PDB file of C-alpha atoms in Angstrom:
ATOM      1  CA  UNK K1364      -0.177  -2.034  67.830  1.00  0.00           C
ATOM      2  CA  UNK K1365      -1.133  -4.967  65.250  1.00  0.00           C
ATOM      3  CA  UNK K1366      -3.938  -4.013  64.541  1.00  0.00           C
ATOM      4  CA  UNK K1367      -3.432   0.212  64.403  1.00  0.00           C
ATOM      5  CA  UNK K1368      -0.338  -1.137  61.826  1.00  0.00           C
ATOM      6  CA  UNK K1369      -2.936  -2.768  59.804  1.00  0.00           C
ATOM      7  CA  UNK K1370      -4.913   0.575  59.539  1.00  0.00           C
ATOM      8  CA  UNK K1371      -2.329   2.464  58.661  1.00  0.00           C
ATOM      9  CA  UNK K1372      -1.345   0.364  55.709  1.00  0.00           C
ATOM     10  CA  UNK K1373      -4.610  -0.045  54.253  1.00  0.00           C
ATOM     11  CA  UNK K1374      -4.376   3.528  52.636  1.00  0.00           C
ATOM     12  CA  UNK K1375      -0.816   2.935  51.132  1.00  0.00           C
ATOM     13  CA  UNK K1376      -2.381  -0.249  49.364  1.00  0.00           C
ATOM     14  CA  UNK K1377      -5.210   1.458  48.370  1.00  0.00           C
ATOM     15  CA  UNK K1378      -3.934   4.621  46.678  1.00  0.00           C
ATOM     16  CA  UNK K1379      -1.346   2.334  44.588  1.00  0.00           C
ATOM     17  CA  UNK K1380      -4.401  -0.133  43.402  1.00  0.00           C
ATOM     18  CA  UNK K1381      -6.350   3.460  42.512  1.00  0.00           C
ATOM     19  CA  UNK K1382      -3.411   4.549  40.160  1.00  0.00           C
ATOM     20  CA  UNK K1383      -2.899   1.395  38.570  1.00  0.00           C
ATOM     21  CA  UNK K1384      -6.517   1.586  38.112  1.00  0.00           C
ATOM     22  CA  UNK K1385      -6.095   5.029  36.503  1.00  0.00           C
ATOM     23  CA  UNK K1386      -2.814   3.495  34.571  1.00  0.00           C
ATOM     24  CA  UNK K1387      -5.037   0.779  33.044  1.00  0.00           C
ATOM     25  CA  UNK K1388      -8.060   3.461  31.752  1.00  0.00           C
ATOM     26  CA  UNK K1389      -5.596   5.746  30.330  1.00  0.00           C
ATOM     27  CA  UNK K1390      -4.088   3.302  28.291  1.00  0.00           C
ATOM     28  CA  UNK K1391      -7.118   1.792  27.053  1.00  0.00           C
ATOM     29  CA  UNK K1392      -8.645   5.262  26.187  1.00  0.00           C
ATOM     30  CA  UNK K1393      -5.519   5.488  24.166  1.00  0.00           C
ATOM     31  CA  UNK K1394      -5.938   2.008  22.710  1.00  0.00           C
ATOM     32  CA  UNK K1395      -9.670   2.851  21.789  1.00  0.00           C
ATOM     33  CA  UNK K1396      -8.925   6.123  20.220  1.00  0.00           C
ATOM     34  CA  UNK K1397      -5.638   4.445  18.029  1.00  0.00           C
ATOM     35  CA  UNK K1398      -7.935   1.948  16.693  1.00  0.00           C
ATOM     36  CA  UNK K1399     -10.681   4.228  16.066  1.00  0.00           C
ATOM     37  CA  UNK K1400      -8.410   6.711  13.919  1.00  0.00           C
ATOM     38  CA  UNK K1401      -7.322   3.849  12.624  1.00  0.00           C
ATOM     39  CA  UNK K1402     -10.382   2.342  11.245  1.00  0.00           C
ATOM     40  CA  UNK K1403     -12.089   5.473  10.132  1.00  0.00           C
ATOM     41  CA  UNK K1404      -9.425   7.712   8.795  1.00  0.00           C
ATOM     42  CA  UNK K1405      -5.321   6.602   8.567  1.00  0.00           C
ATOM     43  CA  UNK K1406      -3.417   3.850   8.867  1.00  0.00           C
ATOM     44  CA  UNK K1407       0.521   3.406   8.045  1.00  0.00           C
ATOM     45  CA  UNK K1408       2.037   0.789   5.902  1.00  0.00           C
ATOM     46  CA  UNK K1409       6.244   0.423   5.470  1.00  0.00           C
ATOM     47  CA  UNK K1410       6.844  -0.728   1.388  1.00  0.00           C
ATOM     48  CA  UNK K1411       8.250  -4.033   1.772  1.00  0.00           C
ATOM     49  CA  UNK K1412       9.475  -4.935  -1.701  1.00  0.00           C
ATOM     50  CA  UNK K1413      10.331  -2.733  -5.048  1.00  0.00           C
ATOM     51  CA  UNK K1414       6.856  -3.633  -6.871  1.00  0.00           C
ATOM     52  CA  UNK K1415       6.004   0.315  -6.772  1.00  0.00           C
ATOM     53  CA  UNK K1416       9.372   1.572  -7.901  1.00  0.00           C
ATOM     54  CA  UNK K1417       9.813   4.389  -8.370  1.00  0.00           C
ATOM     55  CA  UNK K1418       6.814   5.723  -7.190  1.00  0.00           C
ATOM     56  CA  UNK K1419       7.443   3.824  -3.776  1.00  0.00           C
ATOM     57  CA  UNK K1420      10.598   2.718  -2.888  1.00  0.00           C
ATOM     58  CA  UNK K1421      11.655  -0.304  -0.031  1.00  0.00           C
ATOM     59  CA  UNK K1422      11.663   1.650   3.576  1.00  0.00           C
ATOM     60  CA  UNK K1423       8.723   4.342   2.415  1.00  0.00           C
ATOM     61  CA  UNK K1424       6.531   4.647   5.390  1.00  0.00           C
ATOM     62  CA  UNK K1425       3.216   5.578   3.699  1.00  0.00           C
ATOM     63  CA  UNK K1426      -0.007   6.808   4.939  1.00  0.00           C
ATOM     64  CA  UNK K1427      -3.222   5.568   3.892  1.00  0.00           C
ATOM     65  CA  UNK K1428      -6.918   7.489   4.390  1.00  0.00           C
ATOM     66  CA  UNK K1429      -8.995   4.792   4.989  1.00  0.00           C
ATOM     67  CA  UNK K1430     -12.132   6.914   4.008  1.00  0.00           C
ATOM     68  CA  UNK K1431     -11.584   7.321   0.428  1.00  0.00           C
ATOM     69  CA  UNK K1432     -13.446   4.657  -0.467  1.00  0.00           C
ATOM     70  CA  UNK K1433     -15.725   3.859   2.416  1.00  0.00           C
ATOM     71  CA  UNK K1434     -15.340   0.527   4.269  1.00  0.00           C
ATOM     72  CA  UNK K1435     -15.334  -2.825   4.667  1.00  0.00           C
ATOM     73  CA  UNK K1436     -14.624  -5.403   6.645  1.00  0.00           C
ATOM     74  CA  UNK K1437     -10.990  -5.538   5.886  1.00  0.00           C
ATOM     75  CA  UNK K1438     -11.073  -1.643   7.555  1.00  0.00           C
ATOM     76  CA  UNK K1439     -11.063  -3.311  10.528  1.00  0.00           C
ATOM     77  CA  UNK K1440      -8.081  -5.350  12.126  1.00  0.00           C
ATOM     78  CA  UNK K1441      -7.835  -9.243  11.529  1.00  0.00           C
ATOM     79  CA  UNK K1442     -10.730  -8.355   8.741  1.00  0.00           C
ATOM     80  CA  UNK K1443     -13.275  -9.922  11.310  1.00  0.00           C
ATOM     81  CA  UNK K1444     -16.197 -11.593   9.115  1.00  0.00           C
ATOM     82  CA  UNK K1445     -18.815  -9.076  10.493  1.00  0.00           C
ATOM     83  CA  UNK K1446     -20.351  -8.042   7.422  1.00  0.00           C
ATOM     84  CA  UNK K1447     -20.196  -8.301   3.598  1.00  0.00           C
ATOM     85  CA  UNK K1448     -19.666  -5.196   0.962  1.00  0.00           C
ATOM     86  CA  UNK K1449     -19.012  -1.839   1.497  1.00  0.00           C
ATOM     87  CA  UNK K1450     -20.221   1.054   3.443  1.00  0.00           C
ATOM     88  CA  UNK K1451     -20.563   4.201   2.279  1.00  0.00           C
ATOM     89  CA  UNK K1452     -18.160   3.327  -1.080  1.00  0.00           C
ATOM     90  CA  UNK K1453     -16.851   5.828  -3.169  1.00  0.00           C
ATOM     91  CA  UNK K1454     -15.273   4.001  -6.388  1.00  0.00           C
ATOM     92  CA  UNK K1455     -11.418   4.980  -6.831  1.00  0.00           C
ATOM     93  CA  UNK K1456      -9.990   6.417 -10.076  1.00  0.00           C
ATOM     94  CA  UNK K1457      -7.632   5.022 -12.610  1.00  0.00           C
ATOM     95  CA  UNK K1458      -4.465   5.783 -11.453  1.00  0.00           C
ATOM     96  CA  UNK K1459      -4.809   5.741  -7.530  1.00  0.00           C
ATOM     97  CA  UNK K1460      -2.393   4.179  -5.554  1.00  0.00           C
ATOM     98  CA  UNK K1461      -4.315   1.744  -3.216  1.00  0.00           C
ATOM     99  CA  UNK K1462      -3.789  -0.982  -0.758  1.00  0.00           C
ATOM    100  CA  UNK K1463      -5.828  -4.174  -0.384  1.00  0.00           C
ATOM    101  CA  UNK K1464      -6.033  -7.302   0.833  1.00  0.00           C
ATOM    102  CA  UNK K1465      -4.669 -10.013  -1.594  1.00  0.00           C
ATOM    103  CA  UNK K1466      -7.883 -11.912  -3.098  1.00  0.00           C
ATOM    104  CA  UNK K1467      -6.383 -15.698  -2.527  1.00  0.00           C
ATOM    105  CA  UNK K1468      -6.062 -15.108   1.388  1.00  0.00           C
ATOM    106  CA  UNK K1469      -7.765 -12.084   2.688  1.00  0.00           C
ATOM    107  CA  UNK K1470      -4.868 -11.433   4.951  1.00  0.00           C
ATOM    108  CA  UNK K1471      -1.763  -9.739   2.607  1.00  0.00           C
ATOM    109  CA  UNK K1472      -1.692  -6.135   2.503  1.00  0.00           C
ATOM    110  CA  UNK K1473      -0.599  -5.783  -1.209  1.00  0.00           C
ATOM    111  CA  UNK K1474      -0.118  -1.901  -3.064  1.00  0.00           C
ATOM    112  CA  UNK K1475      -0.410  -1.581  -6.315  1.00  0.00           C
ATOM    113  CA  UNK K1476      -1.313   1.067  -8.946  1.00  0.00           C
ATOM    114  CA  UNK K1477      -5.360   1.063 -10.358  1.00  0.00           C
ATOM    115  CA  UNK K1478      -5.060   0.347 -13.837  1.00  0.00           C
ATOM    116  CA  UNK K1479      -8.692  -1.072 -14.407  1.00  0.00           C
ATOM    117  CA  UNK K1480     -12.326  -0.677 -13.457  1.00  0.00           C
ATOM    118  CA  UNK K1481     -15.204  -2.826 -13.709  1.00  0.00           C
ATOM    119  CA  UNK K1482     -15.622  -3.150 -17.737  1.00  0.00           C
ATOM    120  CA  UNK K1483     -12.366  -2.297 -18.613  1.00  0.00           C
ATOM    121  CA  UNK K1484     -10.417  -4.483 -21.252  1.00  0.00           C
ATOM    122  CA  UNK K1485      -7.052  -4.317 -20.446  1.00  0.00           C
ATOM    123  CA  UNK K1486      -3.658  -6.045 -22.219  1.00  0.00           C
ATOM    124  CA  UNK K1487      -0.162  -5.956 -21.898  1.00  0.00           C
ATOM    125  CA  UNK K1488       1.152  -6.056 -26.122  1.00  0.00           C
ATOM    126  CA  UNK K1489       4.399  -5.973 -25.840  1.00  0.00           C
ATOM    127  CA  UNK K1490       5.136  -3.954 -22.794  1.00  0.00           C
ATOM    128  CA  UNK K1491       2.453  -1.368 -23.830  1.00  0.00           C
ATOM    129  CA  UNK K1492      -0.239  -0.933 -22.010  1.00  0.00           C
ATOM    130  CA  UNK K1493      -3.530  -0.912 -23.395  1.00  0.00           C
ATOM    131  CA  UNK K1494      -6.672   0.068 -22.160  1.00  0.00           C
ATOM    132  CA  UNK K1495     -10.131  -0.712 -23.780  1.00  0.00           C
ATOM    133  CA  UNK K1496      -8.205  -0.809 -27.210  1.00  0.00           C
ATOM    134  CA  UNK K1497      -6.294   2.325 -26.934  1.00  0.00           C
ATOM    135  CA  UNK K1498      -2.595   2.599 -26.006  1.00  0.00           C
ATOM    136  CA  UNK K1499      -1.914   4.303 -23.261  1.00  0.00           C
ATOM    137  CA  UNK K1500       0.526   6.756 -24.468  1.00  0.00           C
ATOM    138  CA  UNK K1501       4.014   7.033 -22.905  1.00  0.00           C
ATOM    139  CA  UNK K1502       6.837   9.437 -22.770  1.00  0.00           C
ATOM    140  CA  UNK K1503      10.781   8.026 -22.800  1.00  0.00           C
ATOM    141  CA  UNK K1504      13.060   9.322 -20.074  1.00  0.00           C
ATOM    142  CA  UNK K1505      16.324   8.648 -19.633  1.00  0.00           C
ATOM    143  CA  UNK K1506      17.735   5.254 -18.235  1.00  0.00           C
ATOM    144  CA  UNK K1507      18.531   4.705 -14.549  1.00  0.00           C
ATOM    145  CA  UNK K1508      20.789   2.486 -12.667  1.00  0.00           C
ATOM    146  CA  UNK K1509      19.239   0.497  -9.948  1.00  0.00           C
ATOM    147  CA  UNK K1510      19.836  -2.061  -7.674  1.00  0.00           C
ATOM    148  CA  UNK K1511      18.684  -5.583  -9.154  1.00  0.00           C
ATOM    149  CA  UNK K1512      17.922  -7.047  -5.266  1.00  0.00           C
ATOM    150  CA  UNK K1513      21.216  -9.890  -6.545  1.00  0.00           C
ATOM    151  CA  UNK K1514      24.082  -8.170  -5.631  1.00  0.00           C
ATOM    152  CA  UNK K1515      24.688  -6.277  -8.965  1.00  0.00           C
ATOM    153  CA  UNK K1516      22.806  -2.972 -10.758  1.00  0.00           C
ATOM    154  CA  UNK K1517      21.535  -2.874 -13.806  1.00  0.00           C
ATOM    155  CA  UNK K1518      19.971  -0.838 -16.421  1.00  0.00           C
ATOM    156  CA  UNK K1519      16.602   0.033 -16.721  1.00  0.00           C
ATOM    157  CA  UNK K1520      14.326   2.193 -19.169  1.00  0.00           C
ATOM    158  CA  UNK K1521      11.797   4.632 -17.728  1.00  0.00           C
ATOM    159  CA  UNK K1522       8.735   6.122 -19.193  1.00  0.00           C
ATOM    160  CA  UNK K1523       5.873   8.260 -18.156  1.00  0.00           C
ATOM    161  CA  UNK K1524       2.834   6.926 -18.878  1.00  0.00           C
ATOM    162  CA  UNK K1525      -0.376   9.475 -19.135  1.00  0.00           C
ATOM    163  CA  UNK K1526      -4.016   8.041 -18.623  1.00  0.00           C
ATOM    164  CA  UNK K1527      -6.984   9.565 -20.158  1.00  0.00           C
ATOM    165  CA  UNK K1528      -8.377  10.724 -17.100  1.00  0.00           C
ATOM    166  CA  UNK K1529      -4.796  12.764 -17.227  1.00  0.00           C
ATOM    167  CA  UNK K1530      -2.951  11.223 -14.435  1.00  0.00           C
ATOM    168  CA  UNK K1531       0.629  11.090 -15.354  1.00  0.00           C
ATOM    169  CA  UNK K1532       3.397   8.731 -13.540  1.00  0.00           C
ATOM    170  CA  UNK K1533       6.354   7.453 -14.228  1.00  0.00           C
ATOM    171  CA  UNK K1534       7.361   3.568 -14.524  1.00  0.00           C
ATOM    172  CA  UNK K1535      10.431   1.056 -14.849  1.00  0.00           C
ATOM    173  CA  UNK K1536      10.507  -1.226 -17.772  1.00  0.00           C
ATOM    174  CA  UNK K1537      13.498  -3.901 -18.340  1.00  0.00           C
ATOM    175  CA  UNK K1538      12.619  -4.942 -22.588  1.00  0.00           C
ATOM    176  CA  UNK K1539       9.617  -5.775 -24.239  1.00  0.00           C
ATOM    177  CA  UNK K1540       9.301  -9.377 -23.712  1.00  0.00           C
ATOM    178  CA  UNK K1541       9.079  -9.974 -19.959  1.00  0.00           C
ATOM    179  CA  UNK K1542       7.210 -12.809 -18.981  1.00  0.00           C
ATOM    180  CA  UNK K1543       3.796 -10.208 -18.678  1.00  0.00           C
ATOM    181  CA  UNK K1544       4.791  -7.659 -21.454  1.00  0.00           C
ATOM    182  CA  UNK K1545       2.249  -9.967 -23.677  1.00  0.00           C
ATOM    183  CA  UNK K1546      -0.762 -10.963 -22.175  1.00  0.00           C
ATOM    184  CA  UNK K1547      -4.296 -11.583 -22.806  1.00  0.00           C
ATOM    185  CA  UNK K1548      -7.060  -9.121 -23.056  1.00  0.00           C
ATOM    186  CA  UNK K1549      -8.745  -9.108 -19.167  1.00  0.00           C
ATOM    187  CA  UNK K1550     -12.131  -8.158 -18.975  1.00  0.00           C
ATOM    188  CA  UNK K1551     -12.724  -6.493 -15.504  1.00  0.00           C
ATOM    189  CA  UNK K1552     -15.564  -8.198 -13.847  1.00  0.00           C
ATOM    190  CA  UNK K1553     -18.359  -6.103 -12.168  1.00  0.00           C
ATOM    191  CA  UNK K1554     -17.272  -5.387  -8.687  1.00  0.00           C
ATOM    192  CA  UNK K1555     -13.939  -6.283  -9.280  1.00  0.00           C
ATOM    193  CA  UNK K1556     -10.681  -3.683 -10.104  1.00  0.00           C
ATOM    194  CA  UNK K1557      -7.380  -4.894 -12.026  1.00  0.00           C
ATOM    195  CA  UNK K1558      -4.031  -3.185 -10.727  1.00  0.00           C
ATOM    196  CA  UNK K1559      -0.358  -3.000 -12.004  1.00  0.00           C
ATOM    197  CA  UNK K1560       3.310  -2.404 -10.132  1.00  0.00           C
ATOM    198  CA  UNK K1561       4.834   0.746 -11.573  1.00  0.00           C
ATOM    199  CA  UNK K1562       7.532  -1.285 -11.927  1.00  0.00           C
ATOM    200  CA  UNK K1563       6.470  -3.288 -14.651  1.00  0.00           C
ATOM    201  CA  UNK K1564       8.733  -6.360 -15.120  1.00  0.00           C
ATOM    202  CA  UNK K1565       9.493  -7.128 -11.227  1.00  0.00           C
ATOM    203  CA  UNK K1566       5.436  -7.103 -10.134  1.00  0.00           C
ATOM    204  CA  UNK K1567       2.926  -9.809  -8.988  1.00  0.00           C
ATOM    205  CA  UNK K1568       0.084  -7.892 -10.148  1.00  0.00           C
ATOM    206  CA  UNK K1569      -3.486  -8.602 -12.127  1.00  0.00           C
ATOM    207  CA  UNK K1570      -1.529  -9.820 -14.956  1.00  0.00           C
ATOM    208  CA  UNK K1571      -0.632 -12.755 -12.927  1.00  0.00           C
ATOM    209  CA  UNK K1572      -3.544 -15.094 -12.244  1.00  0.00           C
ATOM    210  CA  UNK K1573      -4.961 -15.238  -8.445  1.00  0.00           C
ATOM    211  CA  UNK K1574      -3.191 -18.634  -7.602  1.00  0.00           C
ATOM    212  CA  UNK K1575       0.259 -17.342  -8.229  1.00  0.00           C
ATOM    213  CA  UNK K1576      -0.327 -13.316  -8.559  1.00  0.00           C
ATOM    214  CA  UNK K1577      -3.318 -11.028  -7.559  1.00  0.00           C
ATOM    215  CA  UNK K1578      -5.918 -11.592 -10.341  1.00  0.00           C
ATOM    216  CA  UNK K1579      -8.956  -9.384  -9.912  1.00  0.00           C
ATOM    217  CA  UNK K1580      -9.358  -7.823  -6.911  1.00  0.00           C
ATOM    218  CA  UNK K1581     -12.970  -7.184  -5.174  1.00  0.00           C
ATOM    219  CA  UNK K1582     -13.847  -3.783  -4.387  1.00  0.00           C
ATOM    220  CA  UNK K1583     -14.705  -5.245  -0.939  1.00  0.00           C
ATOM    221  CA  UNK K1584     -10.822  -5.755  -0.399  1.00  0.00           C
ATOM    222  CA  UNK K1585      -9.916  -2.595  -0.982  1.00  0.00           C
ATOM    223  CA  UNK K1586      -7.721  -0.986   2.217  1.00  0.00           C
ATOM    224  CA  UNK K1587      -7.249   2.703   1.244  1.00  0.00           C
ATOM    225  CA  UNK K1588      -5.462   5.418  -0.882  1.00  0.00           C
ATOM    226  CA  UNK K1589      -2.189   6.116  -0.156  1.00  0.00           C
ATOM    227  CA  UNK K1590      -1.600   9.510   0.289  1.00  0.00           C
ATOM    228  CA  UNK K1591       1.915  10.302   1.084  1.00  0.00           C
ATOM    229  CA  UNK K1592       5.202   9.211   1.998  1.00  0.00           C
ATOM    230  CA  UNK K1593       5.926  10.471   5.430  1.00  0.00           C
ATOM    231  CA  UNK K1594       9.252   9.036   6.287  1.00  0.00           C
ATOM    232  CA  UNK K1595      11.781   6.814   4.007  1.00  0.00           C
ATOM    233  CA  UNK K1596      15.492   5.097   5.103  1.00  0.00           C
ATOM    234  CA  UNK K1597      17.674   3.047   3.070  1.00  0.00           C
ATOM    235  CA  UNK K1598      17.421  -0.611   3.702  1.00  0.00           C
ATOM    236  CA  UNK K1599      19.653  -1.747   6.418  1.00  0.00           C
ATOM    237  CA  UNK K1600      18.084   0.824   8.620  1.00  0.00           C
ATOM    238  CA  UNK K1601      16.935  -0.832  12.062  1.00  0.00           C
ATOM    239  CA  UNK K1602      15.075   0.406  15.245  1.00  0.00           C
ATOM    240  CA  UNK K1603      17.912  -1.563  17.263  1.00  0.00           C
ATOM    241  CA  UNK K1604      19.873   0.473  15.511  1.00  0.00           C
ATOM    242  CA  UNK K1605      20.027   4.329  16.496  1.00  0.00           C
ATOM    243  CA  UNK K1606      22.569   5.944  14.383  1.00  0.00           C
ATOM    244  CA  UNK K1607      20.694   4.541  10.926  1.00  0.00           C
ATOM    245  CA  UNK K1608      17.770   6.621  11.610  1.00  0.00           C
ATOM    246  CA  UNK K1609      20.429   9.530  10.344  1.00  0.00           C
ATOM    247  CA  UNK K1610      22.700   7.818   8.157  1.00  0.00           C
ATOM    248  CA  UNK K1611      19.606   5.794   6.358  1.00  0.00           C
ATOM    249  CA  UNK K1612      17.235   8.477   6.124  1.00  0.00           C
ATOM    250  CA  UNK K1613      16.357   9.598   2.745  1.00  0.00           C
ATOM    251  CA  UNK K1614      15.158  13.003   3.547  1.00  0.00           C
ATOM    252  CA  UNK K1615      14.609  14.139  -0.081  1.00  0.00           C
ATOM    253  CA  UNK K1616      11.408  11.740  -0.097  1.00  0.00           C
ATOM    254  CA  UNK K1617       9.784  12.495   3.294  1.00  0.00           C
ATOM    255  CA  UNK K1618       6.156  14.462   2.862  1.00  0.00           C
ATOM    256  CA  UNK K1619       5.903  13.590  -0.735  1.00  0.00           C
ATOM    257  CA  UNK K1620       2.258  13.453  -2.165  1.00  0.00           C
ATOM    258  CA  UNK K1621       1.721  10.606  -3.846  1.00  0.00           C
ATOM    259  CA  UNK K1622       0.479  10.986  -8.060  1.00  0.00           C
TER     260      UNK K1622
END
């Protein structure tokens, strides 16, 4: 009897060590196939802070194509150190929202607007922008109320800005003499891009030097173009938290194509 009991359970154990088997595979396979879509094409990123406004608000949930301008090592995960440069790179254009790692630690997705390429001179003269010694010309909308991130709104000028490739967006701007609305002229190094917050007066951008800011940025740690805003809440909206998913949502913004 021992022993025909031992037979009989051999099966049992068997078939449930085959489907955890199968369990196992089928989750890898998905693993493998989320991190190769991930690599090579898309990859989403939630907007953190209001450095974009009002292109990009706090709660977007963007998507990136990861093509756009070929890849690197920062394409990959942990940015593993398994080769230098650029594959297949395409070079962005002036005006392109894009993602990258910040230049000081390889590690901080930043996203910022491209506002120079290699050669460029660009300056901040009184919070114009310039661009190799031509304003870039701007269009006065009317004033906003937003949120100041201190408990209290406050008033702030918009413009949209036109660059001579034709790319029109819009920007915040709190006065003329912010603490980068009067900068130097930067020359953009070879291999190197310079990049701006749309919200002019509340970004850490290119204007800012590299110990403190972002500084120049090599094409190597470029991410991706973001391409559109998929889904967008409020802040204060949680995963914990069911009933924000409604009452947070900010319907009005999801699917829009980023300009």
């Amino acid at each position: 009897m021992t022993d025909s009991a031992k037979t009989s359970d051999a099966p049992d154990k068997s078939g449930a060590m085959n489907e955890f088997v199968e369990i196992v595979k089928t989750v890898a396979y998905a693993l493998l196939i989320a991190l190769f879509l991930r690599v090579l094409f898309f990859q989403p990123f939630t907007i953190p802070s209001a450095s974009m406004e009002p292109t990009l608000l706090e709660g977007d949930y963007i998507i990136v194509s990861k093509y756009s301008y070929g890849y690197s090592r920062h394409s990959i995960p942990f940015s593993p150190p398994i080769f230098d440069g650029r594959l297949m790179e395409r070079v962005p254009n002036r005006g392109d929202v894009i993602v990258f790692k910040l230049p000081r630690d390889g590690r901080t997705d930043y996203i910022k607007r491209l506002i120079g390429l290699p050669g460029d001179r660009v300056q901040m003269r009184e919070g114009r922008l310039w661009i190799n010694d031509k304003e870039v010309p701007r269009e006065a909308l009317p004033p906003v109320m937003i949120d100041s991130g201190y408990g209290f709104t406050r008033n702030v000028q918009r413009y949209k800005e036109t660059f001579p490739n034709g790319r029109q967006f819009v920007t915040y701007d709190f006065g003329p003499d912010g603490e980068v609305d009067n900068t130097q002229t930067f020359v953009v190094p070879e291999g190197h891009y310079f990049f701006m917050g749309d919200n002019r007066d509340n970004s850490l951008d290119s204007r800012v030097p590299s110990e403190m800011g972002v500084g120049f940025v090599p094409a190597e740690n470029l991410v991706g173009k973001a391409q559109i805003i998929l889904l967008s809440w409020n802040p204060g909206a949680s995963l914990f938290k069911p009933w924000t998913w409604v009452l947070n949502a900010r319907p009005e913004r999801f699917f829009t194509v980023l300009q």
